[in-house]
């Protein structure tokens, strides 16, 4: 009789295994540890992948703004006219001065050394 009960229990177990879906028959339990990803989030283990950790979310590189060319500080060009200076000579327009004419140079003067003063004679 014991053999009959054992056989019936074994047959019931076999029938229950056949009637269960394949996924339920191969259920795996993983440890509950987690892994920290480079972005700071955490992922757990995946039983369907043999308890391997799930993939970390992909990190998208930050979008760099397209650099704009700097605004020109000076006008690109000035008129090519000349200005005659009172002492002679010419000056051009200067982009750094908002296209105003450069100042006229000071008139050239030859360097005259100072004359040495004569020593004063005593009055008698």
Tab-separated table of N, CA, C and O in Angstrom:
chain	number	residue	atom	x	y	z
A	1	UNK	N	0.809	-1.170	0.000
A	1	UNK	CA	0.000	0.000	0.000
A	1	UNK	C	0.871	1.259	0.000
A	1	UNK	O	0.532	2.208	-0.676
A	2	UNK	N	1.940	1.192	0.723
A	2	UNK	CA	2.835	2.332	0.746
A	2	UNK	C	3.371	2.610	-0.654
A	2	UNK	O	3.534	3.753	-1.036
A	3	UNK	N	3.632	1.575	-1.411
A	3	UNK	CA	4.149	1.725	-2.758
A	3	UNK	C	3.091	2.404	-3.621
A	3	UNK	O	3.398	3.265	-4.446
A	4	UNK	N	1.842	2.046	-3.414
A	4	UNK	CA	0.767	2.623	-4.218
A	4	UNK	C	0.630	4.115	-3.924
A	4	UNK	O	0.446	4.917	-4.838
A	5	UNK	N	0.716	4.492	-2.631
A	5	UNK	CA	0.641	5.914	-2.291
A	5	UNK	C	1.839	6.689	-2.852
A	5	UNK	O	1.689	7.799	-3.337
A	6	UNK	N	3.005	6.098	-2.765
A	6	UNK	CA	4.201	6.745	-3.288
A	6	UNK	C	4.091	6.927	-4.792
A	6	UNK	O	4.462	7.973	-5.345
A	7	UNK	N	3.573	5.914	-5.474
A	7	UNK	CA	3.420	5.991	-6.920
A	7	UNK	C	2.399	7.062	-7.286
A	7	UNK	O	2.602	7.840	-8.220
A	8	UNK	N	1.308	7.113	-6.544
A	8	UNK	CA	0.268	8.104	-6.822
A	8	UNK	C	0.801	9.519	-6.545
A	8	UNK	O	0.509	10.453	-7.285
A	9	UNK	N	1.590	9.674	-5.503
A	9	UNK	CA	2.156	10.995	-5.200
A	9	UNK	C	3.130	11.415	-6.294
A	9	UNK	O	3.136	12.574	-6.737
A	10	UNK	N	3.920	10.486	-6.765
A	10	UNK	CA	4.861	10.772	-7.839
A	10	UNK	C	4.122	11.106	-9.130
A	10	UNK	O	4.494	12.050	-9.844
A	11	UNK	N	3.037	10.382	-9.423
A	11	UNK	CA	2.250	10.655	-10.629
A	11	UNK	C	1.585	12.032	-10.533
A	11	UNK	O	1.532	12.781	-11.514
A	12	UNK	N	1.077	12.385	-9.353
A	12	UNK	CA	0.439	13.694	-9.172
A	12	UNK	C	1.466	14.812	-9.351
A	12	UNK	O	1.186	15.854	-9.967
A	13	UNK	N	2.665	14.603	-8.838
A	13	UNK	CA	3.714	15.597	-8.989
A	13	UNK	C	4.089	15.764	-10.459
A	13	UNK	O	4.252	16.881	-10.952
A	14	UNK	N	4.197	14.665	-11.180
A	14	UNK	CA	4.560	14.721	-12.599
A	14	UNK	C	3.463	15.432	-13.389
A	14	UNK	O	3.742	16.237	-14.265
A	15	UNK	N	2.203	15.156	-13.091
A	15	UNK	CA	1.098	15.819	-13.795
A	15	UNK	C	1.073	17.308	-13.495
A	15	UNK	O	0.815	18.124	-14.383
A	16	UNK	N	1.346	17.668	-12.275
A	16	UNK	CA	1.337	19.098	-11.934
A	16	UNK	C	2.491	19.826	-12.629
A	16	UNK	O	2.355	20.967	-13.039
A	17	UNK	N	3.618	19.167	-12.789
A	17	UNK	CA	4.751	19.789	-13.471
A	17	UNK	C	4.448	19.978	-14.955
A	17	UNK	O	4.840	20.970	-15.548
A	18	UNK	N	3.739	19.017	-15.547
A	18	UNK	CA	3.421	19.110	-16.975
A	18	UNK	C	2.380	20.193	-17.207
A	18	UNK	O	2.443	20.943	-18.191
A	19	UNK	N	1.446	20.351	-16.299
A	19	UNK	CA	0.386	21.321	-16.504
A	19	UNK	C	0.831	22.762	-16.224
A	19	UNK	O	0.198	23.687	-16.682
A	20	UNK	N	1.930	22.971	-15.505
A	20	UNK	CA	2.423	24.321	-15.233
A	20	UNK	C	3.146	24.871	-16.457
A	20	UNK	O	3.774	24.132	-17.201
A	21	UNK	N	3.086	26.164	-16.681
A	21	UNK	CA	3.852	26.751	-17.784
A	21	UNK	C	5.352	26.563	-17.546
A	21	UNK	O	5.811	26.436	-16.418
A	22	UNK	N	6.095	26.573	-18.640
A	22	UNK	CA	7.543	26.338	-18.557
A	22	UNK	C	8.221	27.394	-17.690
A	22	UNK	O	9.155	27.096	-16.950
A	23	UNK	N	7.739	28.630	-17.752
A	23	UNK	CA	8.352	29.698	-16.975
A	23	UNK	C	8.189	29.457	-15.481
A	23	UNK	O	9.105	29.696	-14.705
A	24	UNK	N	7.035	28.950	-15.064
A	24	UNK	CA	6.801	28.710	-13.641
A	24	UNK	C	7.623	27.546	-13.144
A	24	UNK	O	8.051	27.521	-11.998
A	25	UNK	N	7.854	26.538	-14.006
A	25	UNK	CA	8.640	25.384	-13.588
A	25	UNK	C	10.102	25.754	-13.377
A	25	UNK	O	10.778	25.165	-12.578
A	26	UNK	N	10.601	26.761	-14.106
A	26	UNK	CA	12.013	27.101	-14.031
A	26	UNK	C	12.216	28.427	-13.311
A	26	UNK	O	13.124	29.180	-13.620
A	27	UNK	N	11.393	28.722	-12.343
A	27	UNK	CA	11.497	29.988	-11.623
A	27	UNK	C	12.786	30.021	-10.816
A	27	UNK	O	13.107	29.105	-10.099
A	28	UNK	N	13.516	31.104	-10.967
A	28	UNK	CA	14.792	31.249	-10.275
A	28	UNK	C	14.660	32.419	-9.311
A	28	UNK	O	14.014	33.416	-9.606
A	29	UNK	N	15.274	32.299	-8.180
A	29	UNK	CA	15.271	33.367	-7.194
A	29	UNK	C	16.699	33.889	-7.097
A	29	UNK	O	17.633	33.132	-6.935
A	30	UNK	N	16.832	35.229	-7.218
A	30	UNK	CA	18.158	35.865	-7.167
A	30	UNK	C	18.327	36.577	-5.831
A	30	UNK	O	17.364	36.901	-5.152
A	31	UNK	N	19.567	36.865	-5.514
A	31	UNK	CA	19.831	37.654	-4.311
A	31	UNK	C	19.302	39.064	-4.524
A	31	UNK	O	19.122	39.503	-5.646
A	32	UNK	N	19.064	39.761	-3.448
A	32	UNK	CA	18.434	41.078	-3.529
A	32	UNK	C	19.451	42.222	-3.540
A	32	UNK	O	19.122	43.346	-3.221
A	33	UNK	N	20.704	41.950	-3.936
A	33	UNK	CA	21.677	43.033	-3.969
A	33	UNK	C	21.471	43.894	-5.216
A	33	UNK	O	20.783	43.496	-6.151
A	34	UNK	N	22.041	45.053	-5.187
A	34	UNK	CA	21.898	45.996	-6.293
A	34	UNK	C	23.278	46.498	-6.696
A	34	UNK	O	24.242	46.375	-5.952
A	35	UNK	N	23.344	47.074	-7.887
A	35	UNK	CA	24.590	47.641	-8.401
A	35	UNK	C	24.336	49.103	-8.718
A	35	UNK	O	23.311	49.454	-9.291
A	36	UNK	N	25.278	49.971	-8.324
A	36	UNK	CA	25.130	51.387	-8.641
A	36	UNK	C	25.728	51.651	-10.016
A	36	UNK	O	26.831	51.244	-10.336
A	37	UNK	N	24.964	52.356	-10.830
A	37	UNK	CA	25.378	52.689	-12.192
A	37	UNK	C	26.152	54.007	-12.199
A	37	UNK	O	26.086	54.784	-11.250
A	38	UNK	N	26.885	54.285	-13.286
A	38	UNK	CA	27.656	55.536	-13.368
A	38	UNK	C	26.812	56.794	-13.218
A	38	UNK	O	27.296	57.812	-12.744
A	39	UNK	N	25.524	56.734	-13.597
A	39	UNK	CA	24.682	57.932	-13.478
A	39	UNK	C	24.101	58.098	-12.082
A	39	UNK	O	23.359	59.027	-11.816
A	40	UNK	N	24.432	57.164	-11.159
A	40	UNK	CA	23.955	57.264	-9.780
A	40	UNK	C	22.724	56.424	-9.497
A	40	UNK	O	22.344	56.256	-8.348
A	41	UNK	N	22.071	55.872	-10.524
A	41	UNK	CA	20.898	55.017	-10.301
A	41	UNK	C	21.356	53.607	-9.923
A	41	UNK	O	22.544	53.287	-9.986
A	42	UNK	N	20.404	52.769	-9.534
A	42	UNK	CA	20.700	51.402	-9.107
A	42	UNK	C	19.915	50.417	-9.959
A	42	UNK	O	18.787	50.702	-10.369
A	43	UNK	N	20.507	49.238	-10.219
A	43	UNK	CA	19.821	48.157	-10.932
A	43	UNK	C	19.916	46.889	-10.099
A	43	UNK	O	20.876	46.694	-9.351
A	44	UNK	N	18.890	46.046	-10.229
A	44	UNK	CA	18.862	44.775	-9.488
A	44	UNK	C	19.211	43.630	-10.435
A	44	UNK	O	19.423	43.827	-11.621
A	45	UNK	N	19.211	42.453	-9.895
A	45	UNK	CA	19.524	41.267	-10.697
A	45	UNK	C	18.284	40.832	-11.477
A	45	UNK	O	17.161	41.052	-11.066
A	46	UNK	N	18.502	40.180	-12.613
A	46	UNK	CA	17.426	39.748	-13.503
A	46	UNK	C	17.403	38.220	-13.534
A	46	UNK	O	18.338	37.583	-14.023
A	47	UNK	N	16.329	37.617	-13.001
A	47	UNK	CA	16.227	36.154	-12.942
A	47	UNK	C	16.183	35.541	-14.332
A	47	UNK	O	16.689	34.441	-14.546
A	48	UNK	N	15.607	36.234	-15.298
A	48	UNK	CA	15.513	35.667	-16.647
A	48	UNK	C	16.869	35.656	-17.353
A	48	UNK	O	17.023	35.006	-18.382
A	49	UNK	N	17.838	36.338	-16.791
A	49	UNK	CA	19.188	36.362	-17.380
A	49	UNK	C	20.190	35.662	-16.478
A	49	UNK	O	21.362	36.021	-16.440
A	50	UNK	N	19.737	34.703	-15.712
A	50	UNK	CA	20.641	33.936	-14.844
A	50	UNK	C	21.170	34.756	-13.687
A	50	UNK	O	22.300	34.572	-13.271
A	51	UNK	N	20.353	35.668	-13.191
A	51	UNK	CA	20.675	36.529	-12.054
A	51	UNK	C	21.792	37.536	-12.352
A	51	UNK	O	22.423	38.059	-11.439
A	52	UNK	N	22.009	37.807	-13.616
A	52	UNK	CA	22.960	38.869	-13.961
A	52	UNK	C	22.281	40.206	-13.687
A	52	UNK	O	21.053	40.312	-13.692
A	53	UNK	N	23.081	41.221	-13.424
A	53	UNK	CA	22.502	42.545	-13.178
A	53	UNK	C	21.854	43.077	-14.457
A	53	UNK	O	22.338	42.832	-15.561
A	54	UNK	N	20.777	43.800	-14.291
A	54	UNK	CA	20.149	44.462	-15.430
A	54	UNK	C	21.100	45.521	-15.960
A	54	UNK	O	21.985	45.984	-15.252
A	55	UNK	N	20.900	45.893	-17.200
A	55	UNK	CA	21.775	46.890	-17.822
A	55	UNK	C	21.521	48.263	-17.212
A	55	UNK	O	20.384	48.624	-16.903
A	56	UNK	N	22.591	49.012	-17.031
A	56	UNK	CA	22.463	50.385	-16.546
A	56	UNK	C	21.886	51.247	-17.661
A	56	UNK	O	22.085	50.964	-18.841
A	57	UNK	N	21.171	52.315	-17.298
A	57	UNK	CA	20.675	53.208	-18.334
A	57	UNK	C	21.849	53.850	-19.068
A	57	UNK	O	22.888	54.119	-18.470
A	58	UNK	N	21.672	54.037	-20.353
A	58	UNK	CA	22.753	54.647	-21.122
A	58	UNK	C	22.852	56.126	-20.767
A	58	UNK	O	21.847	56.799	-20.575
A	59	UNK	N	24.067	56.563	-20.663
A	59	UNK	CA	24.322	57.963	-20.330
A	59	UNK	C	24.538	58.703	-21.637
A	59	UNK	O	25.451	58.395	-22.395
A	60	UNK	N	23.686	59.675	-21.885
A	60	UNK	CA	23.841	60.481	-23.087
A	60	UNK	C	24.825	61.604	-22.774
A	60	UNK	O	24.730	62.238	-21.733
A	61	UNK	N	25.785	61.818	-23.669
A	61	UNK	CA	26.716	62.920	-23.408
A	61	UNK	C	25.968	64.241	-23.422
A	61	UNK	O	24.989	64.399	-24.146
A	62	UNK	N	26.407	65.173	-22.597
A	62	UNK	CA	25.713	66.466	-22.567
A	62	UNK	C	25.813	67.148	-23.922
A	62	UNK	O	26.831	67.068	-24.601
A	63	UNK	N	24.760	67.795	-24.295
A	63	UNK	CA	24.730	68.498	-25.570
A	63	UNK	C	25.482	69.816	-25.400
A	63	UNK	O	25.149	70.624	-24.546
A	64	UNK	N	26.510	69.959	-26.196
A	64	UNK	CA	27.296	71.186	-26.128
A	64	UNK	C	26.647	72.220	-27.037
A	64	UNK	O	26.318	71.922	-28.181
A	65	UNK	N	26.457	73.418	-26.526
A	65	UNK	CA	25.880	74.440	-27.396
A	65	UNK	C	26.866	74.795	-28.505
A	65	UNK	O	28.074	74.749	-28.323
A	66	UNK	N	26.317	75.121	-29.644
A	66	UNK	CA	27.159	75.504	-30.771
A	66	UNK	C	27.729	76.888	-30.474
A	66	UNK	O	26.982	77.834	-30.232
A	67	UNK	N	29.062	76.983	-30.459
A	67	UNK	CA	29.633	78.293	-30.134
A	67	UNK	C	29.342	79.306	-31.239
A	67	UNK	O	29.443	78.993	-32.419
A	68	UNK	N	28.949	80.463	-30.828
A	68	UNK	CA	28.714	81.537	-31.784
A	68	UNK	C	29.991	82.342	-31.914
A	68	UNK	O	30.714	82.519	-30.936
A	69	UNK	N	30.251	82.839	-33.101
A	69	UNK	CA	31.459	83.666	-33.218
A	69	UNK	C	31.293	84.923	-32.385
A	69	UNK	O	30.190	85.456	-32.265
A	70	UNK	N	32.374	85.375	-31.763
A	70	UNK	CA	32.257	86.574	-30.934
A	70	UNK	C	31.886	87.782	-31.793
A	70	UNK	O	32.261	87.870	-32.958
A	71	UNK	N	31.147	88.663	-31.185
A	71	UNK	CA	30.789	89.886	-31.893
A	71	UNK	C	32.051	90.699	-32.102
A	71	UNK	O	32.867	90.829	-31.188
A	72	UNK	N	32.227	91.221	-33.295
A	72	UNK	CA	33.437	92.010	-33.504
A	72	UNK	C	33.409	93.266	-32.652
A	72	UNK	O	32.399	93.948	-32.558
A	73	UNK	N	34.512	93.495	-31.997
A	73	UNK	CA	34.617	94.673	-31.158
A	73	UNK	C	34.858	95.923	-32.000
A	73	UNK	O	34.561	97.023	-31.599
A	74	UNK	N	35.422	95.697	-33.155
A	74	UNK	CA	35.755	96.812	-34.022
A	74	UNK	C	35.012	96.645	-35.347
A	74	UNK	O	34.735	95.530	-35.776
A	75	UNK	N	34.722	97.722	-36.017
A	75	UNK	CA	34.137	97.584	-37.340
A	75	UNK	C	35.116	96.852	-38.256
A	75	UNK	O	36.326	96.920	-38.074
A	76	UNK	N	34.579	96.170	-39.221
A	76	UNK	CA	35.442	95.390	-40.106
A	76	UNK	C	36.349	96.275	-40.953
A	76	UNK	O	37.434	95.902	-41.285
A	77	UNK	N	35.894	97.420	-41.315
A	77	UNK	CA	36.724	98.275	-42.142
A	77	UNK	C	36.191	99.696	-42.116
A	77	UNK	O	35.027	99.935	-41.826
A	78	UNK	N	37.052	100.610	-42.398
A	78	UNK	CA	36.679	102.019	-42.426
A	78	UNK	C	36.932	102.537	-43.841
A	78	UNK	O	37.616	101.898	-44.640
A	79	UNK	N	36.398	103.701	-44.101
A	79	UNK	CA	36.658	104.329	-45.391
A	79	UNK	C	38.151	104.545	-45.541
A	79	UNK	O	38.879	104.723	-44.567
A	80	UNK	N	38.595	104.522	-46.754
A	80	UNK	CA	40.031	104.618	-47.014
A	80	UNK	C	40.479	106.053	-47.292
A	80	UNK	O	41.497	106.278	-47.911
A	81	UNK	N	39.705	107.014	-46.845
A	81	UNK	CA	40.098	108.398	-47.097
A	81	UNK	C	41.193	108.841	-46.138
A	81	UNK	O	41.457	108.203	-45.130
A	82	UNK	N	41.844	109.937	-46.476
A	82	UNK	CA	42.943	110.476	-45.679
A	82	UNK	C	42.588	111.882	-45.224
A	82	UNK	O	41.781	112.567	-45.837
A	83	UNK	N	43.240	112.280	-44.173
A	83	UNK	CA	43.055	113.646	-43.661
A	83	UNK	C	44.426	114.302	-43.623
A	83	UNK	O	45.391	113.715	-43.142
A	84	UNK	N	44.481	115.522	-44.148
A	84	UNK	CA	45.749	116.242	-44.145
A	84	UNK	C	45.896	116.986	-42.828
A	84	UNK	O	44.966	117.643	-42.364
A	85	UNK	N	47.031	116.834	-42.224
A	85	UNK	CA	47.295	117.482	-40.941
A	85	UNK	C	47.839	118.887	-41.160
A	85	UNK	O	48.471	119.169	-42.191
A	86	UNK	N	47.612	119.806	-40.191
A	86	UNK	CA	48.075	121.188	-40.346
A	86	UNK	C	49.589	121.305	-40.523
A	86	UNK	O	50.065	122.143	-41.269
A	87	UNK	N	50.352	120.475	-39.866
A	87	UNK	CA	51.808	120.564	-39.970
A	87	UNK	C	52.355	119.784	-41.141
A	87	UNK	O	53.547	119.633	-41.294
A	88	UNK	N	51.469	119.246	-41.972
A	88	UNK	CA	51.899	118.402	-43.088
A	88	UNK	C	51.721	116.944	-42.721
A	88	UNK	O	51.624	116.561	-41.566
A	89	UNK	N	51.612	116.124	-43.696
A	89	UNK	CA	51.419	114.699	-43.479
A	89	UNK	C	49.942	114.342	-43.491
A	89	UNK	O	49.064	115.211	-43.561
A	90	UNK	N	49.671	113.076	-43.458
A	90	UNK	CA	48.308	112.572	-43.544
A	90	UNK	C	48.069	111.528	-42.459
A	90	UNK	O	48.999	110.848	-42.026
A	91	UNK	N	46.811	111.394	-42.084
A	91	UNK	CA	46.414	110.336	-41.141
A	91	UNK	C	45.217	109.594	-41.743
A	91	UNK	O	44.477	110.146	-42.548
A	92	UNK	N	45.065	108.332	-41.330
A	92	UNK	CA	43.961	107.486	-41.809
A	92	UNK	C	42.932	107.311	-40.697
A	92	UNK	O	43.148	107.705	-39.553
A	93	UNK	N	41.837	106.678	-41.056
A	93	UNK	CA	40.798	106.358	-40.071
A	93	UNK	C	41.230	105.125	-39.280
A	93	UNK	O	41.897	104.243	-39.800
A	94	UNK	N	40.807	105.061	-38.035
A	94	UNK	CA	41.224	103.979	-37.143
A	94	UNK	C	39.998	103.182	-36.695
A	94	UNK	O	39.107	103.724	-36.052
A	95	UNK	N	39.930	101.884	-37.018
A	95	UNK	CA	38.782	101.073	-36.582
A	95	UNK	C	38.642	101.012	-35.064
A	95	UNK	O	37.547	100.907	-34.543
A	96	UNK	N	39.736	101.106	-34.348
A	96	UNK	CA	39.686	101.048	-32.883
A	96	UNK	C	39.076	102.319	-32.304
A	96	UNK	O	38.684	102.334	-31.140
A	97	UNK	N	38.988	103.365	-33.100
A	97	UNK	CA	38.414	104.632	-32.639
A	97	UNK	C	37.081	104.881	-33.329
A	97	UNK	O	36.716	106.021	-33.578
A	98	UNK	N	36.391	103.772	-33.679
A	98	UNK	CA	35.090	103.850	-34.337
A	98	UNK	C	35.199	104.621	-35.661
A	98	UNK	O	34.346	105.425	-36.003
A	99	UNK	N	36.268	104.368	-36.374
A	99	UNK	CA	36.562	104.940	-37.686
A	99	UNK	C	36.821	106.448	-37.655
A	99	UNK	O	36.745	107.118	-38.683
A	100	UNK	N	37.144	106.973	-36.495
A	100	UNK	CA	37.552	108.378	-36.438
A	100	UNK	C	38.987	108.464	-36.943
A	100	UNK	O	39.725	107.478	-36.926
A	101	UNK	N	39.373	109.645	-37.400
A	101	UNK	CA	40.740	109.819	-37.867
A	101	UNK	C	41.708	109.724	-36.693
A	101	UNK	O	41.397	110.131	-35.573
A	102	UNK	N	42.856	109.174	-36.979
A	102	UNK	CA	43.923	109.181	-35.983
A	102	UNK	C	44.329	110.627	-35.721
A	102	UNK	O	44.183	111.486	-36.603
A	103	UNK	N	44.839	110.905	-34.539
A	103	UNK	CA	45.273	112.284	-34.283
A	103	UNK	C	46.494	112.622	-35.142
A	103	UNK	O	47.302	111.761	-35.457
A	104	UNK	N	46.570	113.867	-35.481
A	104	UNK	CA	47.738	114.329	-36.246
A	104	UNK	C	48.953	114.310	-35.335
A	104	UNK	O	48.860	114.606	-34.141
A	105	UNK	N	50.080	113.956	-35.900
A	105	UNK	CA	51.284	113.985	-35.066
A	105	UNK	C	51.663	115.425	-34.760
A	105	UNK	O	51.317	116.356	-35.477
A	106	UNK	N	52.364	115.589	-33.682
A	106	UNK	CA	52.856	116.925	-33.334
A	106	UNK	C	53.897	117.327	-34.363
A	106	UNK	O	54.672	116.483	-34.827
A	107	UNK	N	53.907	118.579	-34.703
A	107	UNK	CA	54.928	118.994	-35.677
A	107	UNK	C	56.317	118.696	-35.137
A	107	UNK	O	56.598	118.866	-33.956
A	108	UNK	N	57.157	118.298	-36.044
A	108	UNK	CA	58.513	117.956	-35.637
A	108	UNK	C	59.299	119.224	-35.428
A	108	UNK	O	59.257	120.163	-36.225
A	109	UNK	N	60.007	119.268	-34.341
A	109	UNK	CA	60.892	120.392	-34.044
A	109	UNK	C	62.260	119.823	-33.734
A	109	UNK	O	62.369	118.877	-32.960
A	110	UNK	N	63.245	120.393	-34.317
A	110	UNK	CA	64.584	119.881	-33.998
A	110	UNK	C	64.888	120.133	-32.529
A	110	UNK	O	64.462	121.127	-31.947
A	111	UNK	N	65.585	119.236	-31.960
A	111	UNK	CA	65.942	119.361	-30.547
A	111	UNK	C	67.041	120.400	-30.419
A	111	UNK	O	68.079	120.312	-31.058
A	112	UNK	N	66.783	121.410	-29.615
A	112	UNK	CA	67.790	122.448	-29.377
A	112	UNK	C	68.293	122.290	-27.952
A	112	UNK	O	67.537	122.495	-27.009
A	113	UNK	N	69.516	121.924	-27.823
A	113	UNK	CA	70.026	121.820	-26.452
A	113	UNK	C	70.065	123.203	-25.813
A	113	UNK	O	70.260	124.214	-26.482
A	114	UNK	N	69.834	123.198	-24.555
A	114	UNK	CA	69.885	124.485	-23.842
A	114	UNK	C	71.322	124.980	-23.806
A	114	UNK	O	72.254	124.199	-23.651
A	115	UNK	N	71.450	126.299	-23.973
A	115	UNK	CA	72.797	126.865	-23.900
A	115	UNK	C	73.221	126.922	-22.444
A	115	UNK	O	72.421	127.306	-21.587
A	116	UNK	N	74.435	126.571	-22.221
A	116	UNK	CA	74.891	126.703	-20.841
A	116	UNK	C	74.968	128.186	-20.476
A	116	UNK	O	75.348	129.021	-21.288
A	117	UNK	N	74.578	128.466	-19.307
A	117	UNK	CA	74.637	129.863	-18.862
A	117	UNK	C	76.072	130.206	-18.494
A	117	UNK	O	76.796	129.381	-17.937
A	118	UNK	N	76.407	131.452	-18.831
A	118	UNK	CA	77.747	131.895	-18.472
A	118	UNK	C	77.783	132.205	-16.990
A	118	UNK	O	76.796	132.702	-16.446
A	119	UNK	N	78.876	131.916	-16.381
A	119	UNK	CA	78.954	132.274	-14.963
A	119	UNK	C	78.913	133.798	-14.829
A	119	UNK	O	79.409	134.536	-15.660
A	120	UNK	N	78.249	134.195	-13.841
A	120	UNK	CA	78.120	135.630	-13.622
A	120	UNK	C	79.419	136.164	-13.038
A	120	UNK	O	80.013	135.553	-12.173
A	121	UNK	N	79.800	137.303	-13.558
A	121	UNK	CA	81.014	137.936	-13.036
A	121	UNK	C	80.658	138.778	-11.831
A	121	UNK	O	79.621	139.459	-11.836
A	122	UNK	N	81.481	138.754	-10.891
A	122	UNK	CA	81.199	139.610	-9.735
A	122	UNK	C	81.373	141.095	-10.110
A	122	UNK	O	82.228	141.451	-10.903
A	123	UNK	N	80.540	141.911	-9.567
A	123	UNK	CA	80.631	143.360	-9.808
A	123	UNK	C	81.668	143.938	-8.872
A	123	UNK	O	81.611	143.741	-7.687
A	124	UNK	N	82.541	144.751	-9.378
A	124	UNK	CA	83.505	145.419	-8.538
A	124	UNK	C	83.204	146.820	-8.355
A	124	UNK	O	82.821	147.656	-8.956
